[in-house]
JSON list of N, CA and C in Angstrom, two decimals:
[
{"chain": "A", "resi": 1, "resn": "UNK", "atom": "N", "xyz": [-4.54, -5.77, 29.31]},
{"chain": "A", "resi": 1, "resn": "UNK", "atom": "CA", "xyz": [-3.81, -5.79, 28.05]},
{"chain": "A", "resi": 1, "resn": "UNK", "atom": "C", "xyz": [-4.77, -6.17, 26.93]},
{"chain": "A", "resi": 2, "resn": "UNK", "atom": "N", "xyz": [-4.58, -5.53, 25.80]},
{"chain": "A", "resi": 2, "resn": "UNK", "atom": "CA", "xyz": [-5.43, -5.82, 24.66]},
{"chain": "A", "resi": 2, "resn": "UNK", "atom": "C", "xyz": [-5.07, -7.14, 24.01]},
{"chain": "A", "resi": 3, "resn": "UNK", "atom": "N", "xyz": [-5.97, -7.58, 23.20]},
{"chain": "A", "resi": 3, "resn": "UNK", "atom": "CA", "xyz": [-5.75, -8.86, 22.53]},
{"chain": "A", "resi": 3, "resn": "UNK", "atom": "C", "xyz": [-4.54, -8.81, 21.60]},
{"chain": "A", "resi": 4, "resn": "UNK", "atom": "N", "xyz": [-4.38, -7.67, 20.91]},
{"chain": "A", "resi": 4, "resn": "UNK", "atom": "CA", "xyz": [-3.30, -7.54, 19.93]},
{"chain": "A", "resi": 4, "resn": "UNK", "atom": "C", "xyz": [-2.30, -6.48, 20.38]},
{"chain": "A", "resi": 5, "resn": "UNK", "atom": "N", "xyz": [-1.77, -6.60, 21.56]},
{"chain": "A", "resi": 5, "resn": "UNK", "atom": "CA", "xyz": [-0.79, -5.65, 22.09]},
{"chain": "A", "resi": 5, "resn": "UNK", "atom": "C", "xyz": [0.55, -5.85, 21.37]},
{"chain": "A", "resi": 6, "resn": "UNK", "atom": "N", "xyz": [1.11, -4.76, 20.84]},
{"chain": "A", "resi": 6, "resn": "UNK", "atom": "CA", "xyz": [2.37, -4.85, 20.11]},
{"chain": "A", "resi": 6, "resn": "UNK", "atom": "C", "xyz": [3.52, -4.31, 20.96]},
{"chain": "A", "resi": 7, "resn": "UNK", "atom": "N", "xyz": [4.67, -4.92, 20.79]},
{"chain": "A", "resi": 7, "resn": "UNK", "atom": "CA", "xyz": [5.86, -4.35, 21.43]},
{"chain": "A", "resi": 7, "resn": "UNK", "atom": "C", "xyz": [6.39, -3.23, 20.53]},
{"chain": "A", "resi": 8, "resn": "UNK", "atom": "N", "xyz": [7.47, -2.58, 20.96]},
{"chain": "A", "resi": 8, "resn": "UNK", "atom": "CA", "xyz": [7.98, -1.44, 20.21]},
{"chain": "A", "resi": 8, "resn": "UNK", "atom": "C", "xyz": [8.43, -1.82, 18.81]},
{"chain": "A", "resi": 9, "resn": "UNK", "atom": "N", "xyz": [9.03, -2.97, 18.67]},
{"chain": "A", "resi": 9, "resn": "UNK", "atom": "CA", "xyz": [9.50, -3.43, 17.37]},
{"chain": "A", "resi": 9, "resn": "UNK", "atom": "C", "xyz": [8.30, -3.63, 16.43]},
{"chain": "A", "resi": 10, "resn": "UNK", "atom": "N", "xyz": [7.25, -4.23, 16.95]},
{"chain": "A", "resi": 10, "resn": "UNK", "atom": "CA", "xyz": [6.04, -4.45, 16.15]},
{"chain": "A", "resi": 10, "resn": "UNK", "atom": "C", "xyz": [5.36, -3.15, 15.78]},
{"chain": "A", "resi": 11, "resn": "UNK", "atom": "N", "xyz": [5.32, -2.18, 16.70]},
{"chain": "A", "resi": 11, "resn": "UNK", "atom": "CA", "xyz": [4.71, -0.88, 16.41]},
{"chain": "A", "resi": 11, "resn": "UNK", "atom": "C", "xyz": [5.46, -0.16, 15.30]},
{"chain": "A", "resi": 12, "resn": "UNK", "atom": "N", "xyz": [6.80, -0.24, 15.32]},
{"chain": "A", "resi": 12, "resn": "UNK", "atom": "CA", "xyz": [7.61, 0.39, 14.27]},
{"chain": "A", "resi": 12, "resn": "UNK", "atom": "C", "xyz": [7.29, -0.24, 12.92]},
{"chain": "A", "resi": 13, "resn": "UNK", "atom": "N", "xyz": [7.20, -1.56, 12.90]},
{"chain": "A", "resi": 13, "resn": "UNK", "atom": "CA", "xyz": [6.91, -2.27, 11.65]},
{"chain": "A", "resi": 13, "resn": "UNK", "atom": "C", "xyz": [5.55, -1.86, 11.10]},
{"chain": "A", "resi": 14, "resn": "UNK", "atom": "N", "xyz": [4.57, -1.75, 11.98]},
{"chain": "A", "resi": 14, "resn": "UNK", "atom": "CA", "xyz": [3.22, -1.38, 11.54]},
{"chain": "A", "resi": 14, "resn": "UNK", "atom": "C", "xyz": [3.20, 0.04, 11.02]},
{"chain": "A", "resi": 15, "resn": "UNK", "atom": "N", "xyz": [3.86, 0.97, 11.71]},
{"chain": "A", "resi": 15, "resn": "UNK", "atom": "CA", "xyz": [3.86, 2.36, 11.25]},
{"chain": "A", "resi": 15, "resn": "UNK", "atom": "C", "xyz": [4.60, 2.50, 9.92]},
{"chain": "A", "resi": 16, "resn": "UNK", "atom": "N", "xyz": [5.67, 1.75, 9.74]},
{"chain": "A", "resi": 16, "resn": "UNK", "atom": "CA", "xyz": [6.42, 1.77, 8.49]},
{"chain": "A", "resi": 16, "resn": "UNK", "atom": "C", "xyz": [5.54, 1.25, 7.34]},
{"chain": "A", "resi": 17, "resn": "UNK", "atom": "N", "xyz": [4.80, 0.18, 7.61]},
{"chain": "A", "resi": 17, "resn": "UNK", "atom": "CA", "xyz": [3.90, -0.40, 6.62]},
{"chain": "A", "resi": 17, "resn": "UNK", "atom": "C", "xyz": [2.83, 0.60, 6.20]},
{"chain": "A", "resi": 18, "resn": "UNK", "atom": "N", "xyz": [2.25, 1.31, 7.18]},
{"chain": "A", "resi": 18, "resn": "UNK", "atom": "CA", "xyz": [1.19, 2.26, 6.87]},
{"chain": "A", "resi": 18, "resn": "UNK", "atom": "C", "xyz": [1.73, 3.49, 6.14]},
{"chain": "A", "resi": 19, "resn": "UNK", "atom": "N", "xyz": [2.96, 3.87, 6.41]},
{"chain": "A", "resi": 19, "resn": "UNK", "atom": "CA", "xyz": [3.55, 5.01, 5.70]},
{"chain": "A", "resi": 19, "resn": "UNK", "atom": "C", "xyz": [3.70, 4.70, 4.22]},
{"chain": "A", "resi": 20, "resn": "UNK", "atom": "N", "xyz": [4.04, 3.47, 3.90]},
{"chain": "A", "resi": 20, "resn": "UNK", "atom": "CA", "xyz": [4.18, 3.08, 2.49]},
{"chain": "A", "resi": 20, "resn": "UNK", "atom": "C", "xyz": [2.84, 3.17, 1.77]},
{"chain": "A", "resi": 21, "resn": "UNK", "atom": "N", "xyz": [1.78, 2.76, 2.45]},
{"chain": "A", "resi": 21, "resn": "UNK", "atom": "CA", "xyz": [0.46, 2.71, 1.82]},
{"chain": "A", "resi": 21, "resn": "UNK", "atom": "C", "xyz": [-0.23, 4.06, 1.77]},
{"chain": "A", "resi": 22, "resn": "UNK", "atom": "N", "xyz": [0.25, 5.01, 2.56]},
{"chain": "A", "resi": 22, "resn": "UNK", "atom": "CA", "xyz": [-0.40, 6.32, 2.61]},
{"chain": "A", "resi": 22, "resn": "UNK", "atom": "C", "xyz": [-0.22, 7.02, 1.26]},
{"chain": "A", "resi": 23, "resn": "UNK", "atom": "N", "xyz": [-1.28, 7.58, 0.70]},
{"chain": "A", "resi": 23, "resn": "UNK", "atom": "CA", "xyz": [-1.14, 8.27, -0.59]},
{"chain": "A", "resi": 23, "resn": "UNK", "atom": "C", "xyz": [-0.26, 9.50, -0.45]},
{"chain": "A", "resi": 24, "resn": "UNK", "atom": "N", "xyz": [0.28, 9.95, -1.56]},
{"chain": "A", "resi": 24, "resn": "UNK", "atom": "CA", "xyz": [1.14, 11.13, -1.54]},
{"chain": "A", "resi": 24, "resn": "UNK", "atom": "C", "xyz": [0.37, 12.33, -1.02]},
{"chain": "A", "resi": 25, "resn": "UNK", "atom": "N", "xyz": [1.06, 13.22, -0.36]},
{"chain": "A", "resi": 25, "resn": "UNK", "atom": "CA", "xyz": [0.42, 14.41, 0.20]},
{"chain": "A", "resi": 25, "resn": "UNK", "atom": "C", "xyz": [-0.22, 15.23, -0.92]},
{"chain": "A", "resi": 26, "resn": "UNK", "atom": "N", "xyz": [-1.43, 15.66, -0.71]},
{"chain": "A", "resi": 26, "resn": "UNK", "atom": "CA", "xyz": [-2.15, 16.46, -1.69]},
{"chain": "A", "resi": 26, "resn": "UNK", "atom": "C", "xyz": [-1.65, 17.89, -1.58]},
{"chain": "A", "resi": 27, "resn": "UNK", "atom": "N", "xyz": [-1.04, 18.38, -2.64]},
{"chain": "A", "resi": 27, "resn": "UNK", "atom": "CA", "xyz": [-0.49, 19.73, -2.63]},
{"chain": "A", "resi": 27, "resn": "UNK", "atom": "C", "xyz": [-1.50, 20.67, -3.28]},
{"chain": "A", "resi": 28, "resn": "UNK", "atom": "N", "xyz": [-2.21, 21.42, -2.45]},
{"chain": "A", "resi": 28, "resn": "UNK", "atom": "CA", "xyz": [-3.28, 22.28, -2.92]},
{"chain": "A", "resi": 28, "resn": "UNK", "atom": "C", "xyz": [-2.75, 23.40, -3.82]},
{"chain": "A", "resi": 29, "resn": "UNK", "atom": "N", "xyz": [-1.64, 24.00, -3.46]},
{"chain": "A", "resi": 29, "resn": "UNK", "atom": "CA", "xyz": [-1.08, 25.10, -4.26]},
{"chain": "A", "resi": 29, "resn": "UNK", "atom": "C", "xyz": [-0.70, 24.62, -5.65]},
{"chain": "A", "resi": 30, "resn": "UNK", "atom": "N", "xyz": [-0.07, 23.45, -5.72]},
{"chain": "A", "resi": 30, "resn": "UNK", "atom": "CA", "xyz": [0.33, 22.91, -7.01]},
{"chain": "A", "resi": 30, "resn": "UNK", "atom": "C", "xyz": [-0.90, 22.58, -7.86]},
{"chain": "A", "resi": 31, "resn": "UNK", "atom": "N", "xyz": [-1.93, 22.04, -7.24]},
{"chain": "A", "resi": 31, "resn": "UNK", "atom": "CA", "xyz": [-3.16, 21.70, -7.95]},
{"chain": "A", "resi": 31, "resn": "UNK", "atom": "C", "xyz": [-3.82, 22.97, -8.50]},
{"chain": "A", "resi": 32, "resn": "UNK", "atom": "N", "xyz": [-3.88, 24.03, -7.70]},
{"chain": "A", "resi": 32, "resn": "UNK", "atom": "CA", "xyz": [-4.48, 25.29, -8.15]},
{"chain": "A", "resi": 32, "resn": "UNK", "atom": "C", "xyz": [-3.69, 25.89, -9.30]},
{"chain": "A", "resi": 33, "resn": "UNK", "atom": "N", "xyz": [-2.38, 25.81, -9.22]},
{"chain": "A", "resi": 33, "resn": "UNK", "atom": "CA", "xyz": [-1.53, 26.34, -10.30]},
{"chain": "A", "resi": 33, "resn": "UNK", "atom": "C", "xyz": [-1.78, 25.58, -11.60]},
{"chain": "A", "resi": 34, "resn": "UNK", "atom": "N", "xyz": [-1.94, 24.26, -11.51]},
{"chain": "A", "resi": 34, "resn": "UNK", "atom": "CA", "xyz": [-2.20, 23.45, -12.70]},
{"chain": "A", "resi": 34, "resn": "UNK", "atom": "C", "xyz": [-3.54, 23.83, -13.32]},
{"chain": "A", "resi": 35, "resn": "UNK", "atom": "N", "xyz": [-4.57, 24.00, -12.49]},
{"chain": "A", "resi": 35, "resn": "UNK", "atom": "CA", "xyz": [-5.90, 24.38, -12.98]},
{"chain": "A", "resi": 35, "resn": "UNK", "atom": "C", "xyz": [-5.84, 25.77, -13.62]},
{"chain": "A", "resi": 36, "resn": "UNK", "atom": "N", "xyz": [-5.10, 26.67, -12.98]},
{"chain": "A", "resi": 36, "resn": "UNK", "atom": "CA", "xyz": [-4.99, 28.05, -13.48]},
{"chain": "A", "resi": 36, "resn": "UNK", "atom": "C", "xyz": [-4.33, 28.08, -14.85]},
{"chain": "A", "resi": 37, "resn": "UNK", "atom": "N", "xyz": [-3.24, 27.35, -15.03]},
{"chain": "A", "resi": 37, "resn": "UNK", "atom": "CA", "xyz": [-2.56, 27.35, -16.33]},
{"chain": "A", "resi": 37, "resn": "UNK", "atom": "C", "xyz": [-3.45, 26.73, -17.41]},
{"chain": "A", "resi": 38, "resn": "UNK", "atom": "N", "xyz": [-4.18, 25.67, -17.06]},
{"chain": "A", "resi": 38, "resn": "UNK", "atom": "CA", "xyz": [-5.08, 25.05, -18.04]},
{"chain": "A", "resi": 38, "resn": "UNK", "atom": "C", "xyz": [-6.18, 26.03, -18.44]},
{"chain": "A", "resi": 39, "resn": "UNK", "atom": "N", "xyz": [-6.71, 26.77, -17.48]},
{"chain": "A", "resi": 39, "resn": "UNK", "atom": "CA", "xyz": [-7.76, 27.75, -17.75]},
{"chain": "A", "resi": 39, "resn": "UNK", "atom": "C", "xyz": [-7.23, 28.86, -18.65]},
{"chain": "A", "resi": 40, "resn": "UNK", "atom": "N", "xyz": [-6.04, 29.37, -18.34]},
{"chain": "A", "resi": 40, "resn": "UNK", "atom": "CA", "xyz": [-5.48, 30.45, -19.15]},
{"chain": "A", "resi": 40, "resn": "UNK", "atom": "C", "xyz": [-5.19, 30.01, -20.57]},
{"chain": "A", "resi": 41, "resn": "UNK", "atom": "N", "xyz": [-4.72, 28.77, -20.74]},
{"chain": "A", "resi": 41, "resn": "UNK", "atom": "CA", "xyz": [-4.48, 28.25, -22.09]},
{"chain": "A", "resi": 41, "resn": "UNK", "atom": "C", "xyz": [-5.78, 28.13, -22.86]},
{"chain": "A", "resi": 42, "resn": "UNK", "atom": "N", "xyz": [-6.81, 27.65, -22.21]},
{"chain": "A", "resi": 42, "resn": "UNK", "atom": "CA", "xyz": [-8.12, 27.49, -22.86]},
{"chain": "A", "resi": 42, "resn": "UNK", "atom": "C", "xyz": [-8.67, 28.86, -23.26]},
{"chain": "A", "resi": 43, "resn": "UNK", "atom": "N", "xyz": [-8.56, 29.82, -22.36]},
{"chain": "A", "resi": 43, "resn": "UNK", "atom": "CA", "xyz": [-9.05, 31.18, -22.64]},
{"chain": "A", "resi": 43, "resn": "UNK", "atom": "C", "xyz": [-8.26, 31.79, -23.79]},
{"chain": "A", "resi": 44, "resn": "UNK", "atom": "N", "xyz": [-6.96, 31.56, -23.85]},
{"chain": "A", "resi": 44, "resn": "UNK", "atom": "CA", "xyz": [-6.12, 32.09, -24.92]},
{"chain": "A", "resi": 44, "resn": "UNK", "atom": "C", "xyz": [-6.55, 31.51, -26.27]},
{"chain": "A", "resi": 45, "resn": "UNK", "atom": "N", "xyz": [-6.84, 30.21, -26.30]},
{"chain": "A", "resi": 45, "resn": "UNK", "atom": "CA", "xyz": [-7.29, 29.58, -27.54]},
{"chain": "A", "resi": 45, "resn": "UNK", "atom": "C", "xyz": [-8.61, 30.16, -28.00]},
{"chain": "A", "resi": 46, "resn": "UNK", "atom": "N", "xyz": [-9.52, 30.43, -27.07]},
{"chain": "A", "resi": 46, "resn": "UNK", "atom": "CA", "xyz": [-10.82, 31.01, -27.42]},
{"chain": "A", "resi": 46, "resn": "UNK", "atom": "C", "xyz": [-10.65, 32.41, -27.98]},
{"chain": "A", "resi": 47, "resn": "UNK", "atom": "N", "xyz": [-9.78, 33.21, -27.43]},
{"chain": "A", "resi": 47, "resn": "UNK", "atom": "CA", "xyz": [-9.57, 34.57, -27.95]},
{"chain": "A", "resi": 47, "resn": "UNK", "atom": "C", "xyz": [-8.89, 34.53, -29.30]},
{"chain": "A", "resi": 48, "resn": "UNK", "atom": "N", "xyz": [-8.03, 33.54, -29.54]},
{"chain": "A", "resi": 48, "resn": "UNK", "atom": "CA", "xyz": [-7.39, 33.39, -30.83]},
{"chain": "A", "resi": 48, "resn": "UNK", "atom": "C", "xyz": [-8.41, 33.06, -31.90]},
{"chain": "A", "resi": 49, "resn": "UNK", "atom": "N", "xyz": [-9.34, 32.16, -31.58]},
{"chain": "A", "resi": 49, "resn": "UNK", "atom": "CA", "xyz": [-10.38, 31.76, -32.53]},
{"chain": "A", "resi": 49, "resn": "UNK", "atom": "C", "xyz": [-11.33, 32.92, -32.83]},
{"chain": "A", "resi": 50, "resn": "UNK", "atom": "N", "xyz": [-11.71, 33.68, -31.80]},
{"chain": "A", "resi": 50, "resn": "UNK", "atom": "CA", "xyz": [-12.67, 34.76, -31.99]},
{"chain": "A", "resi": 50, "resn": "UNK", "atom": "C", "xyz": [-12.06, 35.93, -32.76]},
{"chain": "A", "resi": 51, "resn": "UNK", "atom": "N", "xyz": [-10.75, 36.12, -32.71]},
{"chain": "A", "resi": 51, "resn": "UNK", "atom": "CA", "xyz": [-10.10, 37.24, -33.39]},
{"chain": "A", "resi": 51, "resn": "UNK", "atom": "C", "xyz": [-9.91, 36.94, -34.88]},
{"chain": "A", "resi": 52, "resn": "UNK", "atom": "N", "xyz": [-9.98, 35.68, -35.26]},
{"chain": "A", "resi": 52, "resn": "UNK", "atom": "CA", "xyz": [-9.78, 35.33, -36.69]},
{"chain": "A", "resi": 52, "resn": "UNK", "atom": "C", "xyz": [-11.01, 35.61, -37.50]}
]
């Protein structure tokens, strides 16, 4: 037996604790969409300036 052997109740508590601390899931599709919209807005502003 290990030095810090946990029973089932203790294991549940530990997993619950770690779930709280885990950062939010990184959503790659959402991140790409955000970058894409920012790029398109920037490009639109540049074309507006150059056409004036």
